[in-house]
PDB file of C-alpha atoms in Angstrom:
ATOM      1  CA  MET R   1       4.919  -0.222  -2.269  1.00 95.00           C
ATOM      2  CA  ILE R   2       2.054   1.006  -0.200  1.00 97.00           C
ATOM      3  CA  LEU R   3      -0.776  -1.788  -0.280  1.00 97.00           C
ATOM      4  CA  PHE R   4      -4.263  -1.683   1.461  1.00 97.00           C
ATOM      5  CA  ASP R   5      -5.994  -5.070   2.391  1.00 96.00           C
ATOM      6  CA  ASP R   6      -9.737  -5.741   2.352  1.00 93.00           C
ATOM      7  CA  ASP R   7      -9.930  -3.606   5.822  1.00 93.00           C
ATOM      8  CA  LEU R   8      -8.163  -1.007   4.463  1.00 94.00           C
ATOM      9  CA  HIS R   9      -5.159  -1.717   6.795  1.00 95.00           C
ATOM     10  CA  MET R  10      -1.959  -0.308   5.137  1.00 96.00           C
ATOM     11  CA  TYR R  11       1.324  -2.472   4.312  1.00 96.00           C
ATOM     12  CA  VAL R  12       4.497  -0.398   3.516  1.00 96.00           C
ATOM     13  CA  LEU R  13       6.602  -2.962   1.562  1.00 95.00           C
ATOM     14  CA  ARG R  14      10.264  -2.197   0.538  1.00 90.00           C
ATOM     15  CA  ASP R  15       9.818  -3.388  -3.232  1.00 91.00           C
ATOM     16  CA  GLN R  16       7.838  -5.191  -5.537  1.00 91.00           C
ATOM     17  CA  ALA R  17       9.705  -8.703  -5.232  1.00 92.00           C
ATOM     18  CA  PHE R  18       9.326  -8.078  -1.434  1.00 92.00           C
ATOM     19  CA  ALA R  19       5.533  -7.409  -1.608  1.00 92.00           C
ATOM     20  CA  GLU R  20       4.866 -10.246  -4.084  1.00 92.00           C
ATOM     21  CA  ALA R  21       6.631 -12.721  -1.575  1.00 92.00           C
ATOM     22  CA  TRP R  22       4.987 -11.250   1.472  1.00 92.00           C
ATOM     23  CA  TRP R  23       1.313 -11.029   0.407  1.00 93.00           C
ATOM     24  CA  GLU R  24      -0.462 -14.354   0.193  1.00 92.00           C
ATOM     25  CA  MET R  25      -3.898 -13.888  -0.741  1.00 91.00           C
ATOM     26  CA  PRO R  26      -4.892 -11.828  -4.003  1.00 92.00           C
ATOM     27  CA  ASP R  27      -8.738 -11.584  -2.580  1.00 92.00           C
ATOM     28  CA  GLU R  28      -7.486 -10.029   0.365  1.00 93.00           C
ATOM     29  CA  TYR R  29      -5.881  -6.875  -1.766  1.00 95.00           C
ATOM     30  CA  THR R  30      -8.012  -3.828  -2.111  1.00 94.00           C
ATOM     31  CA  CYS R  31      -5.514  -1.319  -3.977  1.00 95.00           C
ATOM     32  CA  GLY R  32      -1.947  -0.272  -4.030  1.00 96.00           C
ATOM     33  CA  PHE R  33       0.546   2.256  -5.145  1.00 97.00           C
ATOM     34  CA  ASP R  34       4.165   2.577  -6.184  1.00 96.00           C
ATOM     35  CA  ALA R  35       6.515   5.065  -4.649  1.00 94.00           C
ATOM     36  CA  SER R  36       5.528   7.656  -7.245  1.00 96.00           C
ATOM     37  CA  ALA R  37       1.993   7.063  -6.239  1.00 97.00           C
ATOM     38  CA  ARG R  38       0.904   5.067  -9.363  1.00 97.00           C
ATOM     39  CA  PRO R  39      -2.061   2.708  -8.748  1.00 97.00           C
ATOM     40  CA  LEU R  40      -1.225  -0.992  -8.761  1.00 97.00           C
ATOM     41  CA  ARG R  41      -3.375  -4.110  -9.210  1.00 95.00           C
ATOM     42  CA  MET R  42      -2.752  -7.508  -7.829  1.00 96.00           C
ATOM     43  CA  THR R  43      -3.379 -10.683  -9.988  1.00 94.00           C
ATOM     44  CA  GLY R  44      -2.451 -14.247  -9.315  1.00 94.00           C
ATOM     45  CA  GLU R  45      -3.456 -16.945  -7.058  1.00 92.00           C
ATOM     46  CA  PRO R  46      -2.631 -17.612  -3.602  1.00 92.00           C
ATOM     47  CA  HIS R  47       1.015 -17.590  -2.594  1.00 91.00           C
ATOM     48  CA  ARG R  48       1.700 -16.460  -6.300  1.00 93.00           C
ATOM     49  CA  VAL R  49       0.618 -12.679  -6.651  1.00 95.00           C
ATOM     50  CA  ARG R  50       1.856 -10.245  -9.178  1.00 96.00           C
ATOM     51  CA  LEU R  51       1.801  -6.616  -8.670  1.00 96.00           C
ATOM     52  CA  GLU R  52       1.294  -4.525 -11.858  1.00 95.00           C
ATOM     53  CA  LEU R  53       0.692  -0.682 -12.678  1.00 96.00           C
ATOM     54  CA  THR R  54      -2.791   0.097 -13.742  1.00 93.00           C
ATOM     55  CA  GLY R  55      -1.419   3.224 -15.442  1.00 82.00           C
ATOM     56  CA  ALA R  56       1.171   5.895 -15.617  1.00 85.00           C
ATOM     57  CA  GLU R  57      -0.759   8.500 -13.935  1.00 94.00           C
ATOM     58  CA  PRO R  58       0.087   9.054 -10.162  1.00 96.00           C
ATOM     59  CA  ASP R  59      -2.969   9.436  -7.883  1.00 97.00           C
ATOM     60  CA  GLU R  60      -1.245  11.108  -4.813  1.00 97.00           C
ATOM     61  CA  ALA R  61      -4.687  12.429  -3.529  1.00 97.00           C
ATOM     62  CA  GLN R  62      -6.276   9.130  -3.494  1.00 97.00           C
ATOM     63  CA  LEU R  63      -3.063   7.777  -1.622  1.00 97.00           C
ATOM     64  CA  ARG R  64      -2.918  10.317   0.992  1.00 97.00           C
ATOM     65  CA  ARG R  65      -6.679   9.912   1.548  1.00 97.00           C
ATOM     66  CA  LEU R  66      -6.094   6.145   2.230  1.00 97.00           C
ATOM     67  CA  VAL R  67      -3.293   6.791   4.387  1.00 97.00           C
ATOM     68  CA  ALA R  68      -5.311   9.187   6.423  1.00 96.00           C
ATOM     69  CA  GLY R  69      -8.209   6.799   6.461  1.00 95.00           C
ATOM     70  CA  HIS R  70      -5.710   4.111   7.903  1.00 95.00           C
ATOM     71  CA  TYR R  71      -4.335   6.336  10.632  1.00 95.00           C
ATOM     72  CA  GLN R  72      -7.955   7.248  11.845  1.00 93.00           C
ATOM     73  CA  ARG R  73      -9.054   3.479  11.981  1.00 92.00           C
ATOM     74  CA  HIS R  74      -6.289   1.338  13.092  1.00 92.00           C
ATOM     75  CA  LEU R  75      -3.536   4.151  14.675  1.00 89.00           C
ATOM     76  CA  ARG R  76      -5.938   5.929  16.572  1.00 85.00           C
ATOM     77  CA  GLY R  77      -3.903   8.657  18.491  1.00 84.00           C
ATOM     78  CA  GLU R  78      -1.276   8.914  15.818  1.00 89.00           C
ATOM     79  CA  ALA R  79      -1.247  11.644  13.275  1.00 90.00           C
ATOM     80  CA  SER R  80      -0.866  10.675   9.538  1.00 92.00           C
ATOM     81  CA  PRO R  81       2.531  12.301   8.074  1.00 94.00           C
ATOM     82  CA  GLU R  82       2.010  15.856   6.954  1.00 90.00           C
ATOM     83  CA  ALA R  83       5.072  16.004   4.535  1.00 94.00           C
ATOM     84  CA  THR R  84       4.151  18.054   1.529  1.00 94.00           C
ATOM     85  CA  ALA R  85       6.525  16.245  -0.778  1.00 97.00           C
ATOM     86  CA  LEU R  86       5.485  12.704  -1.673  1.00 97.00           C
ATOM     87  CA  ALA R  87       9.118  11.238  -1.014  1.00 95.00           C
ATOM     88  CA  ASP R  88       9.177  12.786   2.516  1.00 97.00           C
ATOM     89  CA  PHE R  89       5.699  11.611   3.376  1.00 97.00           C
ATOM     90  CA  LEU R  90       6.332   8.031   1.910  1.00 96.00           C
ATOM     91  CA  ALA R  91       9.566   8.105   4.212  1.00 95.00           C
ATOM     92  CA  ALA R  92       7.559   8.808   7.408  1.00 95.00           C
ATOM     93  CA  LEU R  93       5.137   5.834   7.012  1.00 95.00           C
ATOM     94  CA  PRO R  94       5.869   2.681   9.108  1.00 91.00           C
ATOM     95  CA  ARG R  95       7.512  -0.156   7.114  1.00 90.00           C
ATOM     96  CA  GLU R  96       6.861  -3.930   7.234  1.00 86.00           C
ATOM     97  CA  GLY R  97       9.729  -6.045   7.264  1.00 68.00           C
ATOM     98  CA  VAL R  98      12.703  -3.445   7.517  1.00 59.00           C
TER      99      VAL R  98
END
């Protein structure tokens, strides 16, 4: 799961259960993607969030744009992963709670 907060800070979380337990406030969520780059929405209330697919179509281009923006804003001096394959690109992202 790759989630972005309201400041477009990126969080890469190992799976849906971990993401739902880790994320506390749904109003701080902006957008997210699963490991296939399919967009997610967050529903629920504080400390009881749920992630759901918004559709079956991946949006890899948007995911890559948001990741690049995160690196530019929050990780200055570090380059965003350049892997062509989505799996390699995602594997190169820094993970939370590993």
